[in-house]
Structures are given as structure tokens and as C-alpha cells.
CSV table of C-alpha atoms in Angstrom, one decimal:
chain,number,residue,atom,x,y,z
A,96,MET,CA,-20.5,2.6,1.5
A,97,PRO,CA,-20.4,1.5,-2.2
A,98,LYS,CA,-23.7,0.1,-3.5
A,99,GLY,CA,-24.0,-3.7,-3.0
A,100,LEU,CA,-21.9,-3.8,0.0
A,101,LYS,CA,-22.9,-3.7,3.7
A,102,GLU,CA,-20.6,-2.6,6.3
A,103,THR,CA,-20.0,-5.2,9.0
A,104,SER,CA,-17.4,-3.4,11.4
A,105,SER,CA,-16.4,0.0,12.5
A,106,LEU,CA,-13.3,1.6,11.4
A,107,ILE,CA,-10.2,-0.6,11.4
A,108,ASP,CA,-6.7,0.6,11.2
A,109,ILE,CA,-3.8,-1.9,10.1
A,110,GLY,CA,-0.3,-1.2,10.8
A,111,PHE,CA,2.6,-2.7,8.7
A,112,THR,CA,6.1,-2.7,8.3
A,113,VAL,CA,8.5,-4.0,5.4
A,114,THR,CA,12.4,-3.8,5.5
A,115,GLU,CA,15.2,-4.6,2.9
A,116,SER,CA,17.3,-7.8,3.6
A,117,ALA,CA,20.4,-5.8,2.3
A,118,PRO,CA,20.9,-2.3,1.0
A,119,ASN,CA,19.1,-1.4,-2.2
A,120,THR,CA,17.1,-4.5,-2.7
A,121,PHE,CA,13.5,-4.9,-3.1
A,122,ALA,CA,11.5,-6.2,-0.3
A,123,GLN,CA,7.9,-7.1,0.0
A,124,ALA,CA,5.8,-8.3,2.9
A,125,ARG,CA,2.1,-9.8,2.9
A,126,VAL,CA,-0.4,-8.5,5.3
A,127,ASP,CA,-3.2,-10.9,6.1
A,128,LEU,CA,-6.6,-9.2,6.5
A,129,GLN,CA,-8.3,-12.6,7.6
A,130,LEU,CA,-11.4,-12.0,5.5
A,131,ASN,CA,-14.0,-14.6,5.4
A,132,PRO,CA,-14.6,-15.7,1.8
A,133,LEU,CA,-17.5,-17.9,2.7
A,134,ASP,CA,-19.4,-14.8,3.8
A,135,ASN,CA,-18.1,-12.6,0.8
A,136,GLU,CA,-16.3,-10.4,3.0
A,137,VAL,CA,-14.3,-7.5,1.6
A,138,PHE,CA,-12.2,-4.6,2.8
A,139,VAL,CA,-13.3,-1.2,2.0
A,140,VAL,CA,-10.0,1.0,2.1
A,141,TYR,CA,-10.6,4.7,3.1
A,142,ALA,CA,-7.2,5.9,3.6
A,143,VAL,CA,-3.4,4.8,3.7
A,144,ASN,CA,-0.4,6.3,5.3
A,145,LEU,CA,2.9,5.3,4.0
A,146,ASP,CA,6.2,6.3,5.9
A,147,PRO,CA,9.3,5.3,4.0
A,148,PHE,CA,12.6,5.5,6.2
A,149,THR,CA,14.9,8.3,5.4
A,150,PRO,CA,17.5,7.7,2.6
A,151,ASP,CA,21.1,8.1,3.3
A,152,ALA,CA,22.6,11.6,2.9
A,153,LEU,CA,25.7,10.8,0.9
A,154,ALA,CA,27.9,13.7,-0.6
A,155,GLY,CA,27.7,13.7,-4.3
A,156,VAL,CA,25.3,10.6,-4.5
A,157,ASP,CA,21.5,10.8,-5.3
A,158,THR,CA,19.7,8.3,-2.7
A,159,ALA,CA,16.0,7.2,-2.4
A,160,VAL,CA,13.5,5.1,-0.7
A,161,VAL,CA,10.5,4.1,-2.8
A,162,SER,CA,7.4,2.2,-1.4
A,163,SER,CA,4.0,1.2,-2.2
A,164,LEU,CA,1.0,-0.7,-1.1
A,165,THR,CA,-0.9,-3.0,-3.5
A,166,THR,CA,-3.7,-5.5,-3.5
A,167,THR,CA,-1.6,-8.2,-5.3
A,168,SER,CA,2.0,-9.5,-5.1
A,169,GLN,CA,4.4,-7.6,-7.0
A,170,THR,CA,8.0,-8.0,-8.1
A,171,ALA,CA,9.0,-4.2,-8.0
A,172,VAL,CA,7.7,-1.1,-6.2
A,173,GLN,CA,4.5,0.2,-8.1
A,174,ASN,CA,3.1,3.7,-8.8
A,175,LEU,CA,-0.5,4.7,-9.0
A,176,SER,CA,-0.6,3.9,-12.8
A,177,ASN,CA,-1.1,0.2,-11.6
A,178,SER,CA,-4.7,-0.5,-10.9
A,179,ASN,CA,-3.5,-2.7,-8.0
A,180,CYS,CA,-1.6,0.1,-6.3
A,181,LEU,CA,-3.6,2.0,-3.6
A,182,ALA,CA,-0.8,4.3,-2.4
A,183,ASN,CA,3.0,5.0,-2.9
A,184,ALA,CA,5.4,7.3,-1.3
A,185,ASN,CA,9.0,8.1,-2.3
A,186,LEU,CA,11.7,10.2,-0.3
A,187,LEU,CA,14.7,11.2,-2.4
A,188,ILE,CA,17.9,13.1,-1.7
A,189,LYS,CA,19.4,14.8,-4.7
A,190,ALA,CA,23.1,15.2,-4.0
A,191,ALA,CA,25.0,14.5,-7.4
A,192,GLY,CA,27.3,17.6,-7.9
A,193,PHE,CA,27.0,18.7,-4.2
A,194,ALA,CA,29.9,18.6,-1.7
A,195,ASP,CA,27.4,18.1,1.1
A,196,GLY,CA,24.5,15.8,1.6
A,197,GLY,CA,22.3,17.6,-0.9
A,198,VAL,CA,18.6,18.4,-1.0
A,199,ALA,CA,15.8,16.3,0.1
A,200,PHE,CA,12.5,15.8,-1.7
A,201,SER,CA,9.2,13.9,-0.9
A,202,THR,CA,6.8,12.6,-3.5
A,203,GLY,CA,3.8,10.3,-3.3
A,204,ALA,CA,-0.1,10.1,-3.2
A,205,ALA,CA,-1.8,12.1,-0.7
A,206,GLU,CA,-2.1,10.5,2.7
A,207,THR,CA,-5.9,11.1,2.7
A,208,PRO,CA,-7.8,11.2,-0.5
A,209,PRO,CA,-9.9,14.2,-1.6
A,210,THR,CA,-13.1,14.4,0.4
A,211,THR,CA,-15.1,13.8,-2.8
A,212,LEU,CA,-14.0,10.3,-2.6
A,213,GLU,CA,-16.2,7.8,-0.7
A,214,TYR,CA,-13.4,5.2,-0.6
A,215,ILE,CA,-10.0,4.6,-2.2
A,216,GLY,CA,-10.2,0.9,-3.0
A,217,ILE,CA,-11.8,-2.5,-2.2
A,218,ILE,CA,-9.7,-5.5,-1.3
A,219,ALA,CA,-11.6,-8.6,-2.1
A,220,THR,CA,-8.8,-11.3,-1.6
A,221,ASN,CA,-7.5,-12.2,1.9
A,222,ASP,CA,-4.3,-9.9,1.9
A,223,PHE,CA,-2.4,-6.9,0.6
A,224,PHE,CA,1.1,-6.4,-0.1
A,225,VAL,CA,3.7,-3.6,0.9
A,226,GLN,CA,7.0,-3.0,-1.1
A,227,VAL,CA,10.2,-1.0,-0.5
A,228,GLU,CA,13.4,-0.5,-2.2
A,229,GLY,CA,16.3,1.6,-1.4
A,230,ILE,CA,18.3,3.3,-4.2
A,231,ALA,CA,22.1,4.0,-3.6
A,232,ASN,CA,21.8,3.7,0.2
A,233,ALA,CA,24.8,2.4,2.4
A,234,SER,CA,22.5,0.5,4.8
A,235,PRO,CA,19.1,-1.4,4.5
A,236,ARG,CA,15.9,0.8,4.4
A,237,GLY,CA,12.3,0.0,5.1
A,238,MET,CA,8.8,1.5,5.4
A,239,THR,CA,6.2,1.5,8.1
A,240,GLY,CA,2.5,2.4,7.6
A,241,ARG,CA,-1.1,2.2,8.4
A,242,MET,CA,-4.3,1.4,6.3
A,243,TYR,CA,-7.7,2.5,7.4
A,244,GLY,CA,-10.9,0.9,6.4
A,245,VAL,CA,-14.1,-1.4,7.2
A,246,ARG,CA,-15.1,-5.0,6.5
A,247,ALA,CA,-18.1,-5.3,4.4
A,248,ARG,CA,-20.3,-8.1,3.1
A,249,ALA,CA,-20.8,-8.2,-0.6
A,250,ASP,CA,-23.7,-9.8,-2.5
A,251,ALA,CA,-22.6,-12.9,-4.5
A,252,SER,CA,-22.2,-11.3,-8.1
A,253,ILE,CA,-20.4,-8.1,-6.7
A,254,TYR,CA,-18.0,-10.4,-4.6
A,255,ALA,CA,-17.3,-12.5,-7.8
A,256,ALA,CA,-16.7,-9.5,-9.9
A,257,LEU,CA,-14.4,-7.9,-7.2
A,258,VAL,CA,-12.2,-11.2,-6.9
A,259,GLN,CA,-12.1,-11.8,-10.5
A,260,SER,CA,-10.8,-8.2,-11.2
A,261,GLU,CA,-8.2,-8.1,-8.6
A,262,VAL,CA,-6.8,-11.7,-9.3
A,263,LEU,CA,-6.8,-11.3,-13.2
A,264,SER,CA,-5.2,-7.7,-13.0
A,265,SER,CA,-2.3,-9.0,-11.0
């Protein structure tokens, strides 16, 4: 457990889903953690698993489904260069120039961080966000996933710094 935090729960896993309203449109869902700010409660994230839906296999057309999980609301799918992005996953089918459905590729952060990391992030505000967007698909796509972590109580100065850092970096 990070210094200045006291674990207040056992391991919690939180499932989520987000689906486009129409093909190839950005979609975002807010997931409430129901943290208690009066007790300086935060969520320490140990691992994230993102499972984007499979893109359409269209002859001669590159298709993709890109997704991310962030600590703040976003206007587009993010990658790990954004300090608020805890995980991303992308499924792509490269078919340009092929007469058939092409070749599939998968990219993204590892489902589980290297064992040398104690945790992958701390969420200090009451919610997190998941994003998805399809590229050149014929039907709406989405993403499901699961986040693993524990609730913890921070001392006042650490809690204030975590909340300020999260909010100001959005």
C-alpha cells in the first residue's frame, strides 16, 4: 500500500461496459465508485482488463475498435501518454488492398502491470470513465472490462494533493 494510505477493504472488482450509439461514434460511460470524500476515501487500482468488441472484417477496408479507461471525463479515446489514462486497448483489422477480410492486430497496455509495480493508479474522485470508438465499422461497437483494486483512506494532505492533481490534469 502506498505510504500515507490505509487499506479499508479487501480486493474489489468492478465490471463496466460502453457501447457506441451509432457506428464509428465516440462513446463514454461514467462509472461511480461511491467513495466517501468526508473520510478521504480513494480507490487504489491494481489492474485493469479492457475487452473491445471485434471490429468488422470488411474486404479492402481497415477497421478498428479503440478503447480506454481514464480517471477524468474525456472527449476522445486516450492512450497512456495521458496522465489520466490507466489503460487502453485497440483491436484492428488491416484489410486495405486485400480481397478478403484482412489480418487482425491487437494493441494496448498489458492486462496486468509488471510485478515490480505496487499499483497502477489512484482514483481520488468519485468516478472513472471508459471510452470506445469504432473506425470504419458497419455496426456499432463497444467495450467491456473489469478494474481491480481496494478502497483506502488517505491522510488529509495526501487526499487534497491527489484530488487536486486529478482534477487539474483533466
